[in-house]
Structure formats: C-alpha cells, structure tokens
Amino acid sequence: MQLTAPATRSAGTTRRTGIRDTDGMAVASFVLGLLGLLVLNVFLGPIAIVLAAVALWRGTARRGRALLGLGLGVADLLVLVAVMSADSTMSWSL
C-alpha cells in the first residue's frame, strides 16, 4: 500500500513524493534535538526521538541526520534527568 502517489519527472522517471517528507522529518529531528539541549528538553527531546524514528522507519535518504536526531533526543532526556537529580527541579537555566 502506497500512501503517496508517484510523481513523474520531465525525463519520465518516477520518484515517490513521500521521500521528501521523510527527509524533512530527519532534518527536523536533528534541529529539535540540538535545540533541546539548550531549552525545553522535556518537550523537544521526545519530539526529536519520534520524528527520527518515523523518518528511519519510512526509509529516509538522510539516515545519518535521522540517527543524529535520535541520539540528540536521547541526550536531551539524559541532560534533563541529570539536572533534575542535581537540583530536584523540572527546569534548569544556564
């Protein structure tokens, strides 16, 4: 079952339009994971993990970027746990 219709190029070759969506998800997971190390890691970490997992599951061409987003999302949650255990609060500041 294909969720997106195949798009035709001028040369007559076909390319699935869903690939572009998964590449965007991989980049978004990387950016949100990186941003989550600084602010709102309780929200941005899980979002980065989910976006990276969906991009990898759908077969993105930017596999490395999705894996980095996954790693940064996990790092966001680890930073949150470390800071929460240090100050016993749910937030932290620089």
PDB file of C-alpha atoms in Angstrom:
ATOM      1  CA  MET A   1       0.000   0.000   0.000  1.00  0.00           C
ATOM      2  CA  GLN A   2       1.399   3.337  -1.051  1.00  0.00           C
ATOM      3  CA  LEU A   3       0.263   6.433   0.810  1.00  0.00           C
ATOM      4  CA  THR A   4       1.522   8.964  -1.714  1.00  0.00           C
ATOM      5  CA  ALA A   5       1.075   8.972  -5.447  1.00  0.00           C
ATOM      6  CA  PRO A   6       4.173   8.632  -7.608  1.00  0.00           C
ATOM      7  CA  ALA A   7       5.305  11.905  -9.127  1.00  0.00           C
ATOM      8  CA  THR A   8       6.640  11.968 -12.670  1.00  0.00           C
ATOM      9  CA  ARG A   9       9.680  13.971 -13.673  1.00  0.00           C
ATOM     10  CA  SER A  10      10.246  15.529 -17.062  1.00  0.00           C
ATOM     11  CA  ALA A  11      12.538  12.640 -18.054  1.00  0.00           C
ATOM     12  CA  GLY A  12       9.771  10.141 -17.395  1.00  0.00           C
ATOM     13  CA  THR A  13      11.266   8.598 -14.258  1.00  0.00           C
ATOM     14  CA  THR A  14       9.134   8.294 -11.148  1.00  0.00           C
ATOM     15  CA  ARG A  15      10.002   9.317  -7.613  1.00  0.00           C
ATOM     16  CA  ARG A  16       7.894   8.837  -4.518  1.00  0.00           C
ATOM     17  CA  THR A  17       6.808  12.179  -3.067  1.00  0.00           C
ATOM     18  CA  GLY A  18       6.960  10.770   0.472  1.00  0.00           C
ATOM     19  CA  ILE A  19      10.775  10.702   0.393  1.00  0.00           C
ATOM     20  CA  ARG A  20      10.872  14.482   0.638  1.00  0.00           C
ATOM     21  CA  ASP A  21       8.649  14.330   3.722  1.00  0.00           C
ATOM     22  CA  THR A  22      10.893  11.811   5.453  1.00  0.00           C
ATOM     23  CA  ASP A  23      13.997  13.862   4.642  1.00  0.00           C
ATOM     24  CA  GLY A  24      12.300  16.850   6.263  1.00  0.00           C
ATOM     25  CA  MET A  25      11.481  14.777   9.322  1.00  0.00           C
ATOM     26  CA  ALA A  26      15.114  13.695   9.626  1.00  0.00           C
ATOM     27  CA  VAL A  27      16.332  17.290   9.461  1.00  0.00           C
ATOM     28  CA  ALA A  28      13.636  18.458  11.878  1.00  0.00           C
ATOM     29  CA  SER A  29      14.587  15.773  14.395  1.00  0.00           C
ATOM     30  CA  PHE A  30      18.227  16.865  14.215  1.00  0.00           C
ATOM     31  CA  VAL A  31      17.380  20.555  14.683  1.00  0.00           C
ATOM     32  CA  LEU A  32      14.898  19.921  17.505  1.00  0.00           C
ATOM     33  CA  GLY A  33      17.331  17.583  19.259  1.00  0.00           C
ATOM     34  CA  LEU A  34      20.091  20.174  19.024  1.00  0.00           C
ATOM     35  CA  LEU A  35      17.817  22.953  20.236  1.00  0.00           C
ATOM     36  CA  GLY A  36      16.524  20.724  23.021  1.00  0.00           C
ATOM     37  CA  LEU A  37      19.966  20.584  24.602  1.00  0.00           C
ATOM     38  CA  LEU A  38      19.555  24.276  25.425  1.00  0.00           C
ATOM     39  CA  VAL A  39      15.839  24.854  26.053  1.00  0.00           C
ATOM     40  CA  LEU A  40      12.635  22.862  26.587  1.00  0.00           C
ATOM     41  CA  ASN A  41      14.363  19.490  26.572  1.00  0.00           C
ATOM     42  CA  VAL A  42      11.358  17.852  28.240  1.00  0.00           C
ATOM     43  CA  PHE A  43       9.298  18.584  25.096  1.00  0.00           C
ATOM     44  CA  LEU A  44      11.820  18.748  22.272  1.00  0.00           C
ATOM     45  CA  GLY A  45      13.675  15.541  23.213  1.00  0.00           C
ATOM     46  CA  PRO A  46      10.702  13.185  22.783  1.00  0.00           C
ATOM     47  CA  ILE A  47       9.574  15.006  19.630  1.00  0.00           C
ATOM     48  CA  ALA A  48      13.055  14.584  18.119  1.00  0.00           C
ATOM     49  CA  ILE A  49      13.034  10.880  19.009  1.00  0.00           C
ATOM     50  CA  VAL A  50       9.619  10.309  17.422  1.00  0.00           C
ATOM     51  CA  LEU A  51      10.461  12.246  14.242  1.00  0.00           C
ATOM     52  CA  ALA A  52      13.744  10.379  13.845  1.00  0.00           C
ATOM     53  CA  ALA A  53      12.075   7.015  14.396  1.00  0.00           C
ATOM     54  CA  VAL A  54       9.366   7.748  11.823  1.00  0.00           C
ATOM     55  CA  ALA A  55      11.936   9.007   9.291  1.00  0.00           C
ATOM     56  CA  LEU A  56      14.055   5.877   9.758  1.00  0.00           C
ATOM     57  CA  TRP A  57      11.015   3.611   9.559  1.00  0.00           C
ATOM     58  CA  ARG A  58       9.902   5.216   6.287  1.00  0.00           C
ATOM     59  CA  GLY A  59      13.385   4.901   4.793  1.00  0.00           C
ATOM     60  CA  THR A  60      14.788   8.405   4.594  1.00  0.00           C
ATOM     61  CA  ALA A  61      17.711   9.238   2.336  1.00  0.00           C
ATOM     62  CA  ARG A  62      19.207  11.270   5.208  1.00  0.00           C
ATOM     63  CA  ARG A  63      19.737   8.322   7.515  1.00  0.00           C
ATOM     64  CA  GLY A  64      22.741   9.886   9.269  1.00  0.00           C
ATOM     65  CA  ARG A  65      20.798  13.033  10.082  1.00  0.00           C
ATOM     66  CA  ALA A  66      17.936  10.969  11.490  1.00  0.00           C
ATOM     67  CA  LEU A  67      20.341   8.944  13.636  1.00  0.00           C
ATOM     68  CA  LEU A  68      21.903  12.166  14.933  1.00  0.00           C
ATOM     69  CA  GLY A  69      18.420  13.469  15.758  1.00  0.00           C
ATOM     70  CA  LEU A  70      17.663  10.249  17.604  1.00  0.00           C
ATOM     71  CA  GLY A  71      20.899  10.484  19.580  1.00  0.00           C
ATOM     72  CA  LEU A  72      20.349  14.146  20.409  1.00  0.00           C
ATOM     73  CA  GLY A  73      16.787  13.437  21.531  1.00  0.00           C
ATOM     74  CA  VAL A  74      18.061  10.768  23.913  1.00  0.00           C
ATOM     75  CA  ALA A  75      20.805  13.164  25.069  1.00  0.00           C
ATOM     76  CA  ASP A  76      18.120  15.790  25.792  1.00  0.00           C
ATOM     77  CA  LEU A  77      16.358  13.399  28.129  1.00  0.00           C
ATOM     78  CA  LEU A  78      19.633  12.352  29.778  1.00  0.00           C
ATOM     79  CA  VAL A  79      20.534  16.008  30.398  1.00  0.00           C
ATOM     80  CA  LEU A  80      17.088  16.553  31.894  1.00  0.00           C
ATOM     81  CA  VAL A  81      17.486  13.565  34.223  1.00  0.00           C
ATOM     82  CA  ALA A  82      20.966  14.669  35.284  1.00  0.00           C
ATOM     83  CA  VAL A  83      19.853  18.227  36.031  1.00  0.00           C
ATOM     84  CA  MET A  84      16.716  17.051  37.825  1.00  0.00           C
ATOM     85  CA  SER A  85      18.783  14.812  40.069  1.00  0.00           C
ATOM     86  CA  ALA A  86      21.210  17.669  40.786  1.00  0.00           C
ATOM     87  CA  ASP A  87      18.670  20.380  41.752  1.00  0.00           C
ATOM     88  CA  SER A  88      15.489  18.350  42.303  1.00  0.00           C
ATOM     89  CA  THR A  89      13.582  20.622  39.895  1.00  0.00           C
ATOM     90  CA  MET A  90      11.961  20.108  36.496  1.00  0.00           C
ATOM     91  CA  SER A  91      13.727  23.070  34.840  1.00  0.00           C
ATOM     92  CA  TRP A  92      17.240  24.393  34.517  1.00  0.00           C
ATOM     93  CA  SER A  93      18.967  27.583  33.447  1.00  0.00           C
ATOM     94  CA  LEU A  94      22.381  28.416  32.033  1.00  0.00           C
TER      95      LEU A  94
END
